[in-house]
Short mmCIF file of C-alpha atoms and ligand atoms in Angstrom, two decimals:
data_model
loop_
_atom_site.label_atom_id
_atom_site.label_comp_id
_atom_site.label_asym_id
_atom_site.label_seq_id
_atom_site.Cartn_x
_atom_site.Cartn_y
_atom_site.Cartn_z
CA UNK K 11 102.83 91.43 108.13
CA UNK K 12 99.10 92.02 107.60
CA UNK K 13 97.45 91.48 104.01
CA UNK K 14 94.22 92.28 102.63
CA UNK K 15 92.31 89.98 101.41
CA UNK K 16 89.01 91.04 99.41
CA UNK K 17 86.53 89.53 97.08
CA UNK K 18 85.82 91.79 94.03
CA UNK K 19 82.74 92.62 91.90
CA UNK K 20 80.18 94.70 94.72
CA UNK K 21 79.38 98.01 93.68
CA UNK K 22 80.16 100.31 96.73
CA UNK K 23 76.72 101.79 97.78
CA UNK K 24 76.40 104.93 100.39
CA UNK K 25 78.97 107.49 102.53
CA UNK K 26 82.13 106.94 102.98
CA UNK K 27 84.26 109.51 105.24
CA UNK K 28 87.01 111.30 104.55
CA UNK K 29 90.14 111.83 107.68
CA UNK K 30 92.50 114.91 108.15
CA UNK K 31 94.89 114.92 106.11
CA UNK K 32 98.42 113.13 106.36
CA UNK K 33 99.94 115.66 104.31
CA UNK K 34 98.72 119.25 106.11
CA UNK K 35 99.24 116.80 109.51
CA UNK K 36 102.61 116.58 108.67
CA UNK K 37 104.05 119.75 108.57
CA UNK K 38 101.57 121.47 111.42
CA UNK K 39 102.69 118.84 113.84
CA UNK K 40 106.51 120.05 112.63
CA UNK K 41 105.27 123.75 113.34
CA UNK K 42 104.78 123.04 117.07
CA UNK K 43 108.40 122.91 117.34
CA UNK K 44 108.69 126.64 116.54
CA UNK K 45 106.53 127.89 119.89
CA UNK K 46 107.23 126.61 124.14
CA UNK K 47 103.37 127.22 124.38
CA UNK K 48 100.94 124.08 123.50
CA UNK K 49 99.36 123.64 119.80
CA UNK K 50 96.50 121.48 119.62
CA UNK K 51 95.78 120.15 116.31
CA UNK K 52 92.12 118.65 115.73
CA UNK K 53 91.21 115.89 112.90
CA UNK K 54 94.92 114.53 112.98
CA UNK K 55 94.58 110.87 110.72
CA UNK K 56 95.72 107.88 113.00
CA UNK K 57 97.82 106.51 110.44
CA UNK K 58 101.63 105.71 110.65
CA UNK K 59 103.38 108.54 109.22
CA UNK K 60 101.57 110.39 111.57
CA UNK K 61 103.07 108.40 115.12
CA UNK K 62 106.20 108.27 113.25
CA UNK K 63 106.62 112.14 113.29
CA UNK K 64 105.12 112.52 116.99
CA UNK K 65 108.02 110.14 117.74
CA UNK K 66 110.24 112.24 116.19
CA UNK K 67 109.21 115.53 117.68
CA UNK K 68 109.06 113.69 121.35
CA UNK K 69 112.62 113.06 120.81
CA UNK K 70 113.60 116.52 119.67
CA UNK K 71 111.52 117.34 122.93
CA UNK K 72 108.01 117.62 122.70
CA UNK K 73 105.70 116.42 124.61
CA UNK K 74 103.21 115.17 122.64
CA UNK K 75 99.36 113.90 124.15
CA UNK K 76 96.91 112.40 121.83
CA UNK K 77 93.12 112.17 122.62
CA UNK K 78 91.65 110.23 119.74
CA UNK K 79 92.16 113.19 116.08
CA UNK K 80 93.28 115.80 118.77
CA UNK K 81 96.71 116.01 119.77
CA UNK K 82 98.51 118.35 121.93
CA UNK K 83 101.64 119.36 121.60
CA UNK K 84 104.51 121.37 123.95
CA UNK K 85 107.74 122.06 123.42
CA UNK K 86 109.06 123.95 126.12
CA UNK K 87 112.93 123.85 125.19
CA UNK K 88 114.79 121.77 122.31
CA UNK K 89 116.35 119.04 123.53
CA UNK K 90 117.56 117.01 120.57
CA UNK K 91 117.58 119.17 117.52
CA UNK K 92 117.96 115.80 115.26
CA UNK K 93 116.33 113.70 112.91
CA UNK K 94 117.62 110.60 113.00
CA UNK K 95 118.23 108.20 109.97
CA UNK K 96 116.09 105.48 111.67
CA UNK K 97 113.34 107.55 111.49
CA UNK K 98 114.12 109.35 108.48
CA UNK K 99 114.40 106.71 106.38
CA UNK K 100 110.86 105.47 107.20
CA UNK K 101 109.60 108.38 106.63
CA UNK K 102 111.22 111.32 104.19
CA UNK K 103 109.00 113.72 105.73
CA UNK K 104 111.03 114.25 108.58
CA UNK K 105 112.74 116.44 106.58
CA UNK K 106 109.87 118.81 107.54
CA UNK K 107 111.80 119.37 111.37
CA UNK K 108 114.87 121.35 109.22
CA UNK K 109 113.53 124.59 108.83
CA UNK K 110 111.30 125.18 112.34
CA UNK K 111 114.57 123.67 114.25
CA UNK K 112 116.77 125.99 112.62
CA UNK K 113 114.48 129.06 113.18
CA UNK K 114 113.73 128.25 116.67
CA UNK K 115 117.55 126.97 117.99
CA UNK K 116 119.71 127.83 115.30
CA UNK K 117 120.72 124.34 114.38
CA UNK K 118 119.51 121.16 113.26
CA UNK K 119 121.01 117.66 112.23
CA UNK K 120 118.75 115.99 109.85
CA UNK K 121 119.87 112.54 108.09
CA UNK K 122 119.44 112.91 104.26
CA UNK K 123 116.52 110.93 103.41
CA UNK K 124 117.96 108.47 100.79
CA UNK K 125 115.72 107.59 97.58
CA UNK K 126 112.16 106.08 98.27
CA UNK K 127 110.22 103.48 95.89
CA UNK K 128 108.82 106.52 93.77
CA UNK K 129 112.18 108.46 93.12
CA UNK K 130 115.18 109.57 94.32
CA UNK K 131 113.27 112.77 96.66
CA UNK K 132 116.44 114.68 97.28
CA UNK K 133 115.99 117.80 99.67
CA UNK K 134 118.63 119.77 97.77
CA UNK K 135 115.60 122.99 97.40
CA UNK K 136 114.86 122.98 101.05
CA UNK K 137 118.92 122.94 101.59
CA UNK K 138 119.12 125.76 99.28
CA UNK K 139 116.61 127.55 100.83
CA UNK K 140 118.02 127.77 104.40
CA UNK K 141 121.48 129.06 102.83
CA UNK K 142 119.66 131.83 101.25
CA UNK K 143 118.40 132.77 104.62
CA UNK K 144 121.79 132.59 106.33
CA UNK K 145 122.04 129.41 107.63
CA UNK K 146 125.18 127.41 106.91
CA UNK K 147 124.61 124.23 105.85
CA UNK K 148 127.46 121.42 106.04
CA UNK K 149 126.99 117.41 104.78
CA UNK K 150 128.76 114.11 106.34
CA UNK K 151 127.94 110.97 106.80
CA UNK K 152 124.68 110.78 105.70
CA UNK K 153 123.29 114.17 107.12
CA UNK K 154 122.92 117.31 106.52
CA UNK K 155 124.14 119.92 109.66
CA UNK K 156 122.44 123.46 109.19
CA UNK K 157 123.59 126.29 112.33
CA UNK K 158 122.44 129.79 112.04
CA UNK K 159 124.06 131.35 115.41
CA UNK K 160 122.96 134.87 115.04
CA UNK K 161 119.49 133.74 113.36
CA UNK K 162 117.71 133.70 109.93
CA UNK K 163 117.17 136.53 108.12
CA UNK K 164 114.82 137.52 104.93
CA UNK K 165 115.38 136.60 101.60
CA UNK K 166 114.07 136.21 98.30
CA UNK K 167 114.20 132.45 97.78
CA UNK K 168 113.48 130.97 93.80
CA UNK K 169 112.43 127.55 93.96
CA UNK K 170 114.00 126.11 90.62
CA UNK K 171 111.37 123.25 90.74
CA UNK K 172 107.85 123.79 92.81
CA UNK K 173 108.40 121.12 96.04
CA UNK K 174 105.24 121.13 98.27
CA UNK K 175 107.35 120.34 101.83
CA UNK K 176 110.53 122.42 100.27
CA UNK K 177 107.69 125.40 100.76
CA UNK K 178 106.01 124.22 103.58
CA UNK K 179 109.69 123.82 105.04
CA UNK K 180 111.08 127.19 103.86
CA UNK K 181 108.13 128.91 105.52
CA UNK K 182 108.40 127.65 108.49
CA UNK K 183 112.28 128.91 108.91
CA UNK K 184 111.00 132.52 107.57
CA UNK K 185 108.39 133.17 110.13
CA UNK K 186 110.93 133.59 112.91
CA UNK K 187 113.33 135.30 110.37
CA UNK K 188 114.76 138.83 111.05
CA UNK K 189 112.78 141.05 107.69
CA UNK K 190 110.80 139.83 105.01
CA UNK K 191 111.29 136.59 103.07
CA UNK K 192 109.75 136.00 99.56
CA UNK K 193 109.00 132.63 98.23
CA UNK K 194 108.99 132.29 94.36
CA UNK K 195 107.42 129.81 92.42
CA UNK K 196 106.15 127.92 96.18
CA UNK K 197 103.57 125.43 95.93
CA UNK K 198 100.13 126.24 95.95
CA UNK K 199 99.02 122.70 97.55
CA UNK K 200 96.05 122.98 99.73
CA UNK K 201 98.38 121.84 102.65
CA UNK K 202 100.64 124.55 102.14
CA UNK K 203 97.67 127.33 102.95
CA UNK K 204 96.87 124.91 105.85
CA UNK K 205 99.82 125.21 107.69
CA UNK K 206 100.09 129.03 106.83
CA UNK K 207 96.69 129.10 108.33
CA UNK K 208 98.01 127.45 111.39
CA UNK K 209 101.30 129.64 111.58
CA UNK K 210 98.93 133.05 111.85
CA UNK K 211 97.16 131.53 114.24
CA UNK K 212 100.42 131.27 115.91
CA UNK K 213 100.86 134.86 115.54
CA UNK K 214 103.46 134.67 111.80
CA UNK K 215 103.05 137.07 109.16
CA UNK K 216 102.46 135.25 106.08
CA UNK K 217 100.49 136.63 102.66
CA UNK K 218 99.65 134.42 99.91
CA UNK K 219 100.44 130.67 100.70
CA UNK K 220 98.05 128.72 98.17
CA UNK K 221 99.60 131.11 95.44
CA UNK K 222 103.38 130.51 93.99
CA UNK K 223 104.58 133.91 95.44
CA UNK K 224 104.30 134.10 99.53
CA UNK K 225 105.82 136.57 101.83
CA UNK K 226 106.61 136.23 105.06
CA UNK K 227 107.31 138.94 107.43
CA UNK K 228 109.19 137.60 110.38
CA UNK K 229 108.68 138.38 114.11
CA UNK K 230 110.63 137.87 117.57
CA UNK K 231 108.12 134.60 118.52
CA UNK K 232 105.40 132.60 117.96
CA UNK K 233 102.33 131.48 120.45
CA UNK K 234 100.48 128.77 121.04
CA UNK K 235 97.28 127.82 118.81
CA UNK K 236 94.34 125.33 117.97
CA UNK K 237 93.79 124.61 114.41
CA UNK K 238 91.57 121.84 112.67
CA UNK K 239 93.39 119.99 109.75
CA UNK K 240 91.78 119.77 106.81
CA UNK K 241 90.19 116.89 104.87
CA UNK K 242 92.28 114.61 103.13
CA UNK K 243 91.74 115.26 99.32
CA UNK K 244 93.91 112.12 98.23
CA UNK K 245 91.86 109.92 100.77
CA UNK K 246 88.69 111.77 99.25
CA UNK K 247 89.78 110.78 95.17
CA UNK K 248 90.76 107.73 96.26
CA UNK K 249 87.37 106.91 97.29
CA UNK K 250 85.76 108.66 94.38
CA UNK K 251 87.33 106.37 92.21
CA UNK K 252 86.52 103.40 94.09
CA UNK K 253 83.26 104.16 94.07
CA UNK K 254 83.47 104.64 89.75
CA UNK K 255 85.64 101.21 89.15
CA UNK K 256 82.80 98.92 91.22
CA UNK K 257 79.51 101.22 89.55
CA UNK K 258 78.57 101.98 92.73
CA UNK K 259 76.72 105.25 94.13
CA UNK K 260 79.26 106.17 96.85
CA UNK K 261 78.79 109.37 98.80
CA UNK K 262 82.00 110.77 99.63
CA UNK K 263 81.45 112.79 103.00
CA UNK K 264 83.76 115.57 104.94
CA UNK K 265 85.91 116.82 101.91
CA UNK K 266 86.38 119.70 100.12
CA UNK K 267 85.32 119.41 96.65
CA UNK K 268 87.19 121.82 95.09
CA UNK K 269 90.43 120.51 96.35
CA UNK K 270 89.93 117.45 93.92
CA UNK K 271 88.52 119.01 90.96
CA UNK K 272 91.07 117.84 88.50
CA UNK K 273 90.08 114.24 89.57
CA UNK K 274 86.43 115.32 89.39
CA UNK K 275 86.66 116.91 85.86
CA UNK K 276 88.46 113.66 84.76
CA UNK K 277 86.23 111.49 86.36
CA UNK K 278 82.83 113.19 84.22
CA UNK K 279 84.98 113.24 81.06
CA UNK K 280 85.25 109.57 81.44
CA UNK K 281 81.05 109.35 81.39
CA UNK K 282 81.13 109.05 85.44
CA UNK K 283 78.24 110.70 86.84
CA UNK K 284 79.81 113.21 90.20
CA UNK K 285 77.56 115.52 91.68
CA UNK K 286 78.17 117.81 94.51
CA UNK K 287 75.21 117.29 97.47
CA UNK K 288 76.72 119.76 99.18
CA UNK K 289 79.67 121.98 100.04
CA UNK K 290 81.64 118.79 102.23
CA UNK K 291 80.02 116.31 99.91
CA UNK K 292 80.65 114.60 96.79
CA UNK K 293 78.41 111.41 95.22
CA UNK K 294 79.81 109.14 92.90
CA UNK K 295 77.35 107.30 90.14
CA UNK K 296 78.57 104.85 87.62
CA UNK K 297 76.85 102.99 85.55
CA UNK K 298 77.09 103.62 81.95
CA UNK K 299 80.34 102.71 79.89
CA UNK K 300 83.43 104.01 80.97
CA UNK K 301 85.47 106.27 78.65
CA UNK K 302 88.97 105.99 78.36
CA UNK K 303 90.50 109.53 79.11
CA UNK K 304 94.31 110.45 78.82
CA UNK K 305 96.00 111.88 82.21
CA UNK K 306 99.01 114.28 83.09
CA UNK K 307 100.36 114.95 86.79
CA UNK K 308 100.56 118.14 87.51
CA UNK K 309 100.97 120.19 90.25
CA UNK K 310 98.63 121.72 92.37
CA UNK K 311 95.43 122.90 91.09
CA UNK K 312 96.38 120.34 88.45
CA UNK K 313 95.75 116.43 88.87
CA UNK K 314 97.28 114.86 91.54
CA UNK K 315 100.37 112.78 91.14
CA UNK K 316 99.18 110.95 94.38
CA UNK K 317 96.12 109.79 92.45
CA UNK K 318 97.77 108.76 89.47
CA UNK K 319 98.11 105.28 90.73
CA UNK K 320 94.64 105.23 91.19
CA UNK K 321 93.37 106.96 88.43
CA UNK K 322 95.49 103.68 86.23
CA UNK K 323 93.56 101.05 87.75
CA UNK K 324 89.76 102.79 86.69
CA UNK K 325 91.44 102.97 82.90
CA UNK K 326 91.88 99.70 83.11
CA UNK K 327 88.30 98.92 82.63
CA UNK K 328 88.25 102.09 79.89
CA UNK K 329 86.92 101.16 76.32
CA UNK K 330 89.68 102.07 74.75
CA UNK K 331 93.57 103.25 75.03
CA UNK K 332 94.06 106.14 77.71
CA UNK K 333 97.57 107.91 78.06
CA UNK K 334 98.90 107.96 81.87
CA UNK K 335 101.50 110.36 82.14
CA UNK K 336 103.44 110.81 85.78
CA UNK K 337 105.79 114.05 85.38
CA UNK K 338 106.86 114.80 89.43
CA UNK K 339 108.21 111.40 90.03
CA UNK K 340 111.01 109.14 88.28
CA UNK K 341 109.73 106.09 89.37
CA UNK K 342 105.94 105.81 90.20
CA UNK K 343 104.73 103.35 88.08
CA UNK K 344 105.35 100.00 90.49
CA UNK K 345 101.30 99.22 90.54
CA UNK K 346 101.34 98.86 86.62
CA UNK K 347 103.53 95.44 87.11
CA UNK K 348 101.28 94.32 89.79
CA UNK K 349 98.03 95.53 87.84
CA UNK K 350 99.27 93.37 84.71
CA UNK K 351 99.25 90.29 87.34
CA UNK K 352 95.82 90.93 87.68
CA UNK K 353 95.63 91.31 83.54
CA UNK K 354 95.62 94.58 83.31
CA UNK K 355 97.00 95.83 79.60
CA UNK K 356 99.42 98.09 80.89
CA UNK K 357 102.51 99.02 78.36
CA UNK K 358 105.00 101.39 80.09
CA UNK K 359 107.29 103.89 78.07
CA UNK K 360 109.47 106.34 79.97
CA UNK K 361 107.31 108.52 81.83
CA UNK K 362 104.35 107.46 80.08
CA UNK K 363 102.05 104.14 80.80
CA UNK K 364 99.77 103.23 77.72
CA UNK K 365 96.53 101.39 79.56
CA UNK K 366 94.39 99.45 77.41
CA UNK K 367 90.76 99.03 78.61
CA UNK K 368 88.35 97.49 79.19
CA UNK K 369 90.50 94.16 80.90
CA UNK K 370 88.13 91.95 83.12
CA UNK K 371 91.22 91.68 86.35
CA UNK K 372 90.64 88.55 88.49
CA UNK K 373 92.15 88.20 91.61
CA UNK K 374 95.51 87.31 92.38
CA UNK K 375 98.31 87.60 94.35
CA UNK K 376 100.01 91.17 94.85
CA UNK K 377 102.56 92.80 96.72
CA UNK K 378 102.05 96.79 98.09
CA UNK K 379 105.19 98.53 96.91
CA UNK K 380 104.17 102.54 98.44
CA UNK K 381 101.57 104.28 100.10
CA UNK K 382 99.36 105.09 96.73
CA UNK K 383 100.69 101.96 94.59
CA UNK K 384 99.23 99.94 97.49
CA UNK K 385 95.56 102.23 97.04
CA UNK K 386 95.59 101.08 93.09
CA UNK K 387 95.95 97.59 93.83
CA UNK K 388 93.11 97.80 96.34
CA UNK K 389 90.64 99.73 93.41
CA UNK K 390 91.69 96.48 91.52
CA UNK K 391 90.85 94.20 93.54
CA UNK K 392 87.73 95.70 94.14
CA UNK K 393 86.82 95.39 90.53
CA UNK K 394 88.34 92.35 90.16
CA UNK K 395 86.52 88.51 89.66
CA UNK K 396 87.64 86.24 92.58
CA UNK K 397 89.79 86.86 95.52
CA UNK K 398 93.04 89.27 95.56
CA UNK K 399 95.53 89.13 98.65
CA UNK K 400 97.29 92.10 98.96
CA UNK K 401 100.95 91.58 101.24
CA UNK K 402 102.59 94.42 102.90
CA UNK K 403 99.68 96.42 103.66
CA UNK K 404 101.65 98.52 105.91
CA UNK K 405 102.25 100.49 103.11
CA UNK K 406 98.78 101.35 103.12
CA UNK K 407 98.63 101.93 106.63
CA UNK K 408 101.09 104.89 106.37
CA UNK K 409 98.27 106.61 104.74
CA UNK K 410 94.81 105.78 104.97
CA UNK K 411 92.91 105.19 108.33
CA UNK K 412 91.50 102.14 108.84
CA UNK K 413 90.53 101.80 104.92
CA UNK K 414 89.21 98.51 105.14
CA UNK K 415 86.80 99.23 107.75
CA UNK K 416 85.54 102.40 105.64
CA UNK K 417 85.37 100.60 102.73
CA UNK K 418 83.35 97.56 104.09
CA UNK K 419 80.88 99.42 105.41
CA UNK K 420 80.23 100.82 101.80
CA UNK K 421 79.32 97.26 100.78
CA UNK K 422 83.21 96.17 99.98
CA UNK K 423 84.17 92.53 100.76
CA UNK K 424 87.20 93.37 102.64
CA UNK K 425 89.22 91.92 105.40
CA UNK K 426 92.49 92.70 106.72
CA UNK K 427 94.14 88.96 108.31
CA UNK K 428 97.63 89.41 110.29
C1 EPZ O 506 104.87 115.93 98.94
O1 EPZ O 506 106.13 115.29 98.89
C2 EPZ O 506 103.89 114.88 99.45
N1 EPZ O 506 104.29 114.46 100.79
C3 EPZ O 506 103.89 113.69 98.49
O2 EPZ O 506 102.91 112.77 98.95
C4 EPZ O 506 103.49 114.18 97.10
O3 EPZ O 506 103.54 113.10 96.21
C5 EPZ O 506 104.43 115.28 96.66
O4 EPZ O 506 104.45 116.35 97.64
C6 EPZ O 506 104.02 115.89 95.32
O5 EPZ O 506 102.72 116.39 95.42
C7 EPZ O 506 104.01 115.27 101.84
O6 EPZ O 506 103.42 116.33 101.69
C8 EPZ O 506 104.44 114.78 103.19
P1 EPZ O 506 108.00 117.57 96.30
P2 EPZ O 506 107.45 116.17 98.64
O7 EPZ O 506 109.10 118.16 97.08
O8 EPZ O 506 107.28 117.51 99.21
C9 EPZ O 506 111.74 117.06 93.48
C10 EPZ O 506 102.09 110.70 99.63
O9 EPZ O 506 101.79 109.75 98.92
N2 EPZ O 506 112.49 117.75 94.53
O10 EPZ O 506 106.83 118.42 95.92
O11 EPZ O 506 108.60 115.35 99.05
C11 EPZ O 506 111.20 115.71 93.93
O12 EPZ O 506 112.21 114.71 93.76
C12 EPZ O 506 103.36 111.47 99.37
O13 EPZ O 506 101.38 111.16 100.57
C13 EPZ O 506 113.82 118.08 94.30
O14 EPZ O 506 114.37 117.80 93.24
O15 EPZ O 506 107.45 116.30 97.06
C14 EPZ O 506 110.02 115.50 93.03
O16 EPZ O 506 110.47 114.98 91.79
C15 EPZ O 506 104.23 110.77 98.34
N3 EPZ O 506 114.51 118.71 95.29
C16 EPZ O 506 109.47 116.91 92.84
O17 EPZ O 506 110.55 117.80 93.20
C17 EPZ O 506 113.94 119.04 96.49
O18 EPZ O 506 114.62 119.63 97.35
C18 EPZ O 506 108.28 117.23 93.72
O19 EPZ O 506 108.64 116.87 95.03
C19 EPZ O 506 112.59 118.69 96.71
C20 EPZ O 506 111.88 118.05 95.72
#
């Protein structure tokens, strides 16, 4: 297993660049399933997840070429209309082949993806979803079986809690749909306007994805399509950050701003200097003190529950007591333990984490626990006096491409040993 083993205390200088993102990745790469003509997908990250859902679609029957961030995809007849437990359970986002298998075969066998380190992540929404458009929907033995035999049809479908691949998944089984299907209270994610960007491409009929109402007017089939994924705003924060915990002046190159302007407004509330060069740019100066600034997850426009993580290790050097509070997940406070081993003041209460600032961390030993955890405890270390090995950094690699060699060429002392 590799670790990471870095020497804190240099304040990251220069550009950092920002990959596609995981998350709109994801689901497009699950949308080539609904078309037999090729989709080629541009700026796809070369991180885990990523081959673990090409492996999955090979096996359902794509065939699947990657050329460096471009891959092409084909799926010329379904072969396998399963995702497998194996596969699921290293990666819940599988979950995203449900809806564009049922649409395009009528059936699909997808294993229930069990809990995860942050939370138990059922997929009860997306289940109710596909019943709503006619598909019947059976469980055993660990997986859910959903046939629709004479097709979806339209619906008006009320998500009773907003779940960003629920929506993504939903809309993928509408487009081939017989009528119109509403979504109600979808997610309004930047991924989610991605992939309905890539689905009209495709030829779907979709109106207002990126709001929490979207309708989708289905038709008899979809076509082939190129599309270029968008930048990943988590990847983009986390570097923001990094740059503010090490008072560095990091340029943060290929984003979009405005897809992490919660972060951004946090970030200046906290006295952290963040200026926008230009429209795919963001620069990061930090000198002064650092203000300790209370946080809520929210989502989408609001701030990021996959920055939260990352957002608790910078409060750790706040003057003073800032408020972390995580409401999507049950469970996604695993970094504050590991943190504390590096003596961070971190008192957790419910969904709430009371962080006590400013803590001088020195390194130490520290276990990843999930993809973002695993991004906090590299901000620490980065901060941190001495040496910090980080084990498991597979989590890490599920998410971020080749972070180490990003960050060390921003001045970071950094080095990933197998
Ligand atoms: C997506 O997960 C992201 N993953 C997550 O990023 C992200 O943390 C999450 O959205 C929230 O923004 C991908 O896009 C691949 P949800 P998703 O459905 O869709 C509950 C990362 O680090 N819920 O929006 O699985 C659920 O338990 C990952 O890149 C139900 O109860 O999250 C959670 O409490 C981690 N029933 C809340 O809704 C359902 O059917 C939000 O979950 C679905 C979800």
């Amino acid at each position: 297993m590799d670790k990471f083993v870095i020497q804190g205390g240099t304040p990251l200088q220069g550009e950092i660049p920002v990959s596609g993102s995981k998350n709109s990745a994801l689901p497009a790469l699950a949308a080539a399933l609904l078309t037999a003509e090729p989709v080629t997908l541009h700026r796809v990250p070369a991180v885990r997840d990523i081959r673990t859902m090409q492996r999955l679609l090979v096996d359902i029957g794509s065939k699947v070429d990657v050329a460096g961030e471009t891959v092409r995809l084909e799926t010329p007849a379904i072969v396998c209309p399963e995702a497998p437990y194996e596969l699921v359970k290293t990666m819940r986002a599988s979950s995203l082949a449900l809806g564009p298998l049922v649409a395009r075969c009528g059936r699909a066998r997808v294993s229930l993806p069990g809990g995860c380190a942050i939370g138990a992540r059922p997929i009860n929404l997306h289940i109710f979803g596909l019943e709503q458009l006619g598909a019947r929907i059976n469980q055993a033995h660990g997986y859910i079986e959903a046939v629709a035999p004479e097709g979806l049809r339209g619906a008006v479908v009320y998500f009773d809690r907003i779940t960003v691949t629920g929506t993504e998944d939903l809309m993928m089984a509408a487009v081939l749909a017989k009528g119109e299907t509403i979504l109600r209270n979808a997610a309004r994610e930047p991924e989610v306007a991605d992939l309905a960007e890539l689905l009209v491409k495709m030829g779907a009929r979709i109106e207002g994805a990126g709001t929490s109402t979207i309708k989708v007017e289905g038709v008899e089939r979809l076509h082939g399509a190129e599309h270029t994924i968008i930048a990943d705003r988590i990847e983009a924060g986390t570097f923001l950050i990094a740059g503010a915990i090490t008072r560095g002046d990091l340029t943060v190159t290929g984003c979009v701003p405005e897809h992490v302007g919660a972060l951004v407004s946090k970030l200046q509330q906290a006295g952290v200097g963040v200026t926008q060069p230009d429209s795919t740019r963001l620069r990061v100066q930090s000198g002064g003190r650092l203000r300790s600034v209370d946080m809520t997850t929210e989502e989408y426009p609001g701030f990021a529950t996959d920055l939260q993580a990352q957002y608790m290790a910078l409060m750790t050097q706040g003057d003073g007591i800032a408020i972390v509070v995580e409401t999507i997940f049950e469970n996604r406070f695993m970094h504050a333990q590991e943190l504390a081993r590096m003596g961070a003041n971190i008192r957790l209460d419910g969904k709430q984490a009371i962080v006590a600032g400013p803590r001088e961390l020195t390194g130490a030993g520290v276990i990843a626990s999930d993809l973002r955890a695993s991004a906090s405890l590299v901000l620490g270390a980065l901060v941190a006096r001495g040496e910090t090995v980080i084990d498991r950094v597979y989590h890490i690699d599920r998410g971020y491409e080749k972070i180490e060699t990003k960050l060390a060429r921003a001045g970071a002392n950094i080095r990933r040993v197998e």
